[in-house]
Tab-separated table of C-alpha atoms in Angstrom:
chain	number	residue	atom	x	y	z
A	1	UNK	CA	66.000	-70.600	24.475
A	2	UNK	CA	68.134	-68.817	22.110
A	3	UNK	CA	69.342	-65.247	22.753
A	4	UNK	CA	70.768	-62.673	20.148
A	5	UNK	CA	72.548	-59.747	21.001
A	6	UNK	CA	73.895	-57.449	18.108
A	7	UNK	CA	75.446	-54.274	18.095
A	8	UNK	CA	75.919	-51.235	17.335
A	9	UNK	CA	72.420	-50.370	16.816
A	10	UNK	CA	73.274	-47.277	14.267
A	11	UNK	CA	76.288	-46.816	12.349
A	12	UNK	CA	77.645	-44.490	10.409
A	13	UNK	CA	80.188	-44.920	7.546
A	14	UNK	CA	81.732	-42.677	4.544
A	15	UNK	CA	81.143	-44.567	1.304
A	16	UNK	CA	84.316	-46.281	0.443
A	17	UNK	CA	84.833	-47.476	4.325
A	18	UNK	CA	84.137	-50.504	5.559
A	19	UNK	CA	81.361	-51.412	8.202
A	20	UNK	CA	81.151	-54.280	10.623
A	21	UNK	CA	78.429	-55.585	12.923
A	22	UNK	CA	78.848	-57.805	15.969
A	23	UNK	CA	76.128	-60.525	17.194
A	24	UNK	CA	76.335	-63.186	19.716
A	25	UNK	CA	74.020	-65.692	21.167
A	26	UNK	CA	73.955	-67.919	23.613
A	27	UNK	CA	72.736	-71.287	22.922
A	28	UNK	CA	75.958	-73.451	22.049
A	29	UNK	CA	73.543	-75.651	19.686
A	30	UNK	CA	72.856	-73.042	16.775
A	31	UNK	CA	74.578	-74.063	14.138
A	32	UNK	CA	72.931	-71.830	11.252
A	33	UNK	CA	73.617	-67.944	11.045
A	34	UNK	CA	71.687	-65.938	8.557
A	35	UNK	CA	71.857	-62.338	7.790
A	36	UNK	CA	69.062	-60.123	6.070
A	37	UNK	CA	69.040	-56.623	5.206
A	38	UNK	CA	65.843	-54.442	4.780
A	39	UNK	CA	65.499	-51.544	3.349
A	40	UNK	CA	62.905	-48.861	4.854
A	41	UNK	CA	59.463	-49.832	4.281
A	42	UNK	CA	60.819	-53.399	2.003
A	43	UNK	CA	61.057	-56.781	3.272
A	44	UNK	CA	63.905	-58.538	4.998
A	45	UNK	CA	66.371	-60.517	2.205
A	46	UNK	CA	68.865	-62.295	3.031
A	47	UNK	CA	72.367	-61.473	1.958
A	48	UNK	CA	74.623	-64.133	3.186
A	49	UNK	CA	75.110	-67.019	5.586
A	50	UNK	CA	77.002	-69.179	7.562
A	51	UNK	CA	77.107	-72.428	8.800
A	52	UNK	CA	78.540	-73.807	12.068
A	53	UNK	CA	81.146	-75.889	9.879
A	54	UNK	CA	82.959	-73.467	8.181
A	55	UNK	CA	84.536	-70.173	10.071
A	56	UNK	CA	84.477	-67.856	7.240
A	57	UNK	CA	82.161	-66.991	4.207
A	58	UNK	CA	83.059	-64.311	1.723
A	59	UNK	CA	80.684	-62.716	-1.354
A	60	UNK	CA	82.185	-60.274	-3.166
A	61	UNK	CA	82.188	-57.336	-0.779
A	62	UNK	CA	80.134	-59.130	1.931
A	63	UNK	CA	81.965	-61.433	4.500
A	64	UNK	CA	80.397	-63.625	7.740
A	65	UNK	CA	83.110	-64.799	10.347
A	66	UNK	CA	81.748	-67.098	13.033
A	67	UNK	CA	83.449	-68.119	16.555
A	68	UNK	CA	82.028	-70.594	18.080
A	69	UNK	CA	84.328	-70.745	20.804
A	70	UNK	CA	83.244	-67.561	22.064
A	71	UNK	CA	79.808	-67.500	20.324
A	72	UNK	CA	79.818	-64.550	18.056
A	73	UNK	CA	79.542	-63.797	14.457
A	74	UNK	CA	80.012	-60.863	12.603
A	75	UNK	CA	78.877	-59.487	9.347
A	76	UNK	CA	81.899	-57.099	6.884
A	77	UNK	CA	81.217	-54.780	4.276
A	78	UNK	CA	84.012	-53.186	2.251
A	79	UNK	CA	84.110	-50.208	0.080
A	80	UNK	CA	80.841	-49.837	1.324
A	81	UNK	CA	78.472	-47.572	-1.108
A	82	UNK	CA	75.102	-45.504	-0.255
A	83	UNK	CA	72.658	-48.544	-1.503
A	84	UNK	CA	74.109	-50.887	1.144
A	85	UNK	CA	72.088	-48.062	3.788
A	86	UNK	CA	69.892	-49.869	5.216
A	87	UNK	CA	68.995	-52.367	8.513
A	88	UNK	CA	71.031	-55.568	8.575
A	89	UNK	CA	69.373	-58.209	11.065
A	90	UNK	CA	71.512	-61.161	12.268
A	91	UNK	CA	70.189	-64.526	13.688
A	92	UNK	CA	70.278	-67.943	14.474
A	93	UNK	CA	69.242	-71.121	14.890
A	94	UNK	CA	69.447	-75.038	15.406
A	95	UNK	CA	68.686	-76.556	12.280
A	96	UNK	CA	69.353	-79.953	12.393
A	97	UNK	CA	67.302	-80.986	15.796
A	98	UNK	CA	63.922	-79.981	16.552
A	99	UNK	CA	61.224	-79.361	13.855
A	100	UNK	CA	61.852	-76.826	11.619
A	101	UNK	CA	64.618	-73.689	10.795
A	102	UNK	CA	62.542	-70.916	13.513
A	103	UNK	CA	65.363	-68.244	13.522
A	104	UNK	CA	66.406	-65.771	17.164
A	105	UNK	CA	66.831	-62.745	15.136
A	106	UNK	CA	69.027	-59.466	16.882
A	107	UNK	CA	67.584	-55.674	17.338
A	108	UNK	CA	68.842	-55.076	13.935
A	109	UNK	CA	71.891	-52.583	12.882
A	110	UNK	CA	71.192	-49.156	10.873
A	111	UNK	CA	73.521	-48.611	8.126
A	112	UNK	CA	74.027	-45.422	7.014
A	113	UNK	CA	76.378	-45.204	4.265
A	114	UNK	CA	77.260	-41.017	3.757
A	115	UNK	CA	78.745	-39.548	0.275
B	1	UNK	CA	58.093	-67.443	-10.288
B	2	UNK	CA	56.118	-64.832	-7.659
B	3	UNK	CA	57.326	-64.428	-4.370
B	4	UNK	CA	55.671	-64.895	-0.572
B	5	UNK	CA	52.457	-62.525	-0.514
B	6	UNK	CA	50.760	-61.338	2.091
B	7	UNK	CA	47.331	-59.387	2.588
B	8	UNK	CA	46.297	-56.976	3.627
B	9	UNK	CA	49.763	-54.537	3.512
B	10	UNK	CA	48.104	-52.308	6.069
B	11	UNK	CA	45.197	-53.050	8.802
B	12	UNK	CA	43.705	-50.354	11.219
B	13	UNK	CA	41.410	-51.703	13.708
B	14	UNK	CA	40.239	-50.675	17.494
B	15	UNK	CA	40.931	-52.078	20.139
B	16	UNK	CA	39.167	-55.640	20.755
B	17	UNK	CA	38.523	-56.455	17.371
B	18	UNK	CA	39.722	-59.826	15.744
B	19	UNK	CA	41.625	-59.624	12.791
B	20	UNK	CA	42.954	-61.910	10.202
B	21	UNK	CA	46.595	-61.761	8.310
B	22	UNK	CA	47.184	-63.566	5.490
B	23	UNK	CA	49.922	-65.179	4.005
B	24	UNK	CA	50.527	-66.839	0.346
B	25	UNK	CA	53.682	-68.729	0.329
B	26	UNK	CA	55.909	-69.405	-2.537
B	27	UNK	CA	54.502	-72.608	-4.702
B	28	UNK	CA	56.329	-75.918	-3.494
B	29	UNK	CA	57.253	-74.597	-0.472
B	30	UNK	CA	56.329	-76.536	2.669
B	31	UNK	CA	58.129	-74.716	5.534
B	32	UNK	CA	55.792	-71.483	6.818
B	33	UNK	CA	56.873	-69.199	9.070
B	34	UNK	CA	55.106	-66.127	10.995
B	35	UNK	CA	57.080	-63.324	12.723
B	36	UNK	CA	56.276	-60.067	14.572
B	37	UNK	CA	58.768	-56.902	13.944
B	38	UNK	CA	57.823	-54.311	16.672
B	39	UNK	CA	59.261	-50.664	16.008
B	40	UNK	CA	62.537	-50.850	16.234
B	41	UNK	CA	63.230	-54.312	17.320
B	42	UNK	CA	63.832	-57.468	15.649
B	43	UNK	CA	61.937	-60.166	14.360
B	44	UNK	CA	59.928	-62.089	16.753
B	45	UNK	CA	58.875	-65.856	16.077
B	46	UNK	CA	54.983	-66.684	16.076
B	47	UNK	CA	54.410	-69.855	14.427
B	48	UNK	CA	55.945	-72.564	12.125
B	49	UNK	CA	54.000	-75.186	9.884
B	50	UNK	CA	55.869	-78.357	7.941
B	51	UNK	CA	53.511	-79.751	5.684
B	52	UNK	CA	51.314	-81.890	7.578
B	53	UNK	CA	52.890	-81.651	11.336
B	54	UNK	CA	51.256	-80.361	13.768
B	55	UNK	CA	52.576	-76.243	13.666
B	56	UNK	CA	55.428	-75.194	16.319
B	57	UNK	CA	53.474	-72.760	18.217
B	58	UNK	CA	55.959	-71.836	20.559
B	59	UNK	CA	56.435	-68.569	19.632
B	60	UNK	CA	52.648	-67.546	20.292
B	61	UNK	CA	52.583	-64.793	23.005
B	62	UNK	CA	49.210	-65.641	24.239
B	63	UNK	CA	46.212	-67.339	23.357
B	64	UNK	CA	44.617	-64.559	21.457
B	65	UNK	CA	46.838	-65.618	18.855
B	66	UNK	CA	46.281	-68.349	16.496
B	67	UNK	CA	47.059	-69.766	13.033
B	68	UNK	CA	45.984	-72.485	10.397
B	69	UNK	CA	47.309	-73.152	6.997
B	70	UNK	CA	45.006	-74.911	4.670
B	71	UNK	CA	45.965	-77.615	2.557
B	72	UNK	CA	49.790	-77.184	3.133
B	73	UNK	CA	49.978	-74.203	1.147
B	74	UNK	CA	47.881	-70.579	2.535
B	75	UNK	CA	48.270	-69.574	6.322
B	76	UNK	CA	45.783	-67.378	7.822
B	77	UNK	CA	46.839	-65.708	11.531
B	78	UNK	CA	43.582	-64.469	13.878
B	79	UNK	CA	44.256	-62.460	16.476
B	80	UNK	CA	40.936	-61.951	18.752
B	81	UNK	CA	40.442	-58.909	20.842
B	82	UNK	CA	43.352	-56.789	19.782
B	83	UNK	CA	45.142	-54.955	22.186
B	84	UNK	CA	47.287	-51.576	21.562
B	85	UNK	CA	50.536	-53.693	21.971
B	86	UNK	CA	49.823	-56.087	19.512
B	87	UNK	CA	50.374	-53.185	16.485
B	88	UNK	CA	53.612	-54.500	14.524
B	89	UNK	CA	54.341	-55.549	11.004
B	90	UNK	CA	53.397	-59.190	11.080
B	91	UNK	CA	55.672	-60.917	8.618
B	92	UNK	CA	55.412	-64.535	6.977
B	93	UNK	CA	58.431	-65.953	5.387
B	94	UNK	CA	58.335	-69.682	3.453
B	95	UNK	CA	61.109	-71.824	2.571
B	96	UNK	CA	61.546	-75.023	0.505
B	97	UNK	CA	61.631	-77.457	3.155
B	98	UNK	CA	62.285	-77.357	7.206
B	99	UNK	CA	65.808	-77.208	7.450
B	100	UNK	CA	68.698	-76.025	5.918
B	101	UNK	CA	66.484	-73.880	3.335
B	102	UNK	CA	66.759	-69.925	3.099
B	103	UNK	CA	63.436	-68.125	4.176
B	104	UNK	CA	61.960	-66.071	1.746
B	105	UNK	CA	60.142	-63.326	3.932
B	106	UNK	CA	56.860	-61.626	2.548
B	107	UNK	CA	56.282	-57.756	2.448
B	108	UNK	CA	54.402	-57.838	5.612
B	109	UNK	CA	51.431	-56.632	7.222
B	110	UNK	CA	51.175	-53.490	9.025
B	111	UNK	CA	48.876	-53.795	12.028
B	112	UNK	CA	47.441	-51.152	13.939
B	113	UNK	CA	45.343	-51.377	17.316
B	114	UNK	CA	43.835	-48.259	18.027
């Protein structure tokens, strides 16, 4: 089955600075890569996504790269402000075979964004 | 239009007790999804139901666990004799269809075994 690794599992960024989180996975077949962000005690949302197609995916100050090569994505947030503190989850999935989207979701990432 | 609901937000229970999660999915949706988030990890998959397939149940980590959704739309997840490792936040998510939808996760439910 699918694997997700994603790192770092804290990080720590002056508001203005940008802030970037790394997954990978293993199974060369995912071809959907979702990321969510959930605040303390809220439900995950997702912000942004990619598909296997495309290598890039930009909203506003929210980015997605994807390698498939190498099988990592990553998620980029610039000018970063204290309302983007929070956990970001990446994950991913096959969802063209198979029945169904069932997403491999990483450890999560938390975002602390300091004034 | 309301979003996926879920009941209750918080269960205590002891230890070998059943309980039951619910989940209300967003209207029109067919695709239903159950997840475990354990402290500090990520989300785990459970279960998914498509409309009138039979459910994915791969994700199931033993048979103590089980799930039905009732005329396509509410999903109800039973776990019998709870154990102490089985306290998460049990989270359902829907989405319009199987594939290539977004999942619209609800606000959980916050199990504890005692």
């Amino acid at each position: 089955g699918e694997n997700v690794e994603q790192h770092p599992s804290t990080l720590s960024v002056q508001e203005g600075d940008s802030a970037v989180i790394k997954c990978t996975y293993s199974d060369s077949a995912s071809n959907y890569f979702p990321w969510y962000k959930q605040e303390l005690g809220k439900r995950p949302q997702l912000i942004i996504d990619i598909r296997s197609n495309v290598g890039e995916k930009k909203d506003q100050r929210i980015a997605v790269t994807l390698n498939k090569t190498a099988k990592h994505f990553s998620l980029h947030i610039t000018e970063t402000q204290p309302e983007d503190s929070a956990v970001y989850f990446c994950a991913a999935s096959d969802e063209l075979t198979g029945g169904g989207n069932k997403l491999t979701f990483g450890t999560g990432t938390q975002l602390k964004v300091e004034l | 239009g309301a979003g996926v609901s879920q009941s209750p937000s918080n269960k205590v229970t002891e230890k070998g007790k059943d309980v039951e999660l619910r989940c209300d999915p967003i209207s029109g949706h067919t695709a239903l999804y159950w997840y475990r988030q354990s402290l500090g990890q990520g989300l785990e998959f459970l279960i998914y139901f498509q409309g009138n397939s039979a459910p994915d149940k791969s994700g199931l980590p033993s048979d103590r666990f089980s799930a039905e959704r009732t005329g396509g739309s509410v999903s109800t997840l039973t776990i019998q004799r709870t154990q102490q490792e089985d306290s998460a936040v049990y989270l359902c998510a829907s989405s319009l269809s199987g594939r290539r939808e977004t999942q619209y996760f609800g606000p959980g439910t916050r199990l504890l075994v005692l």
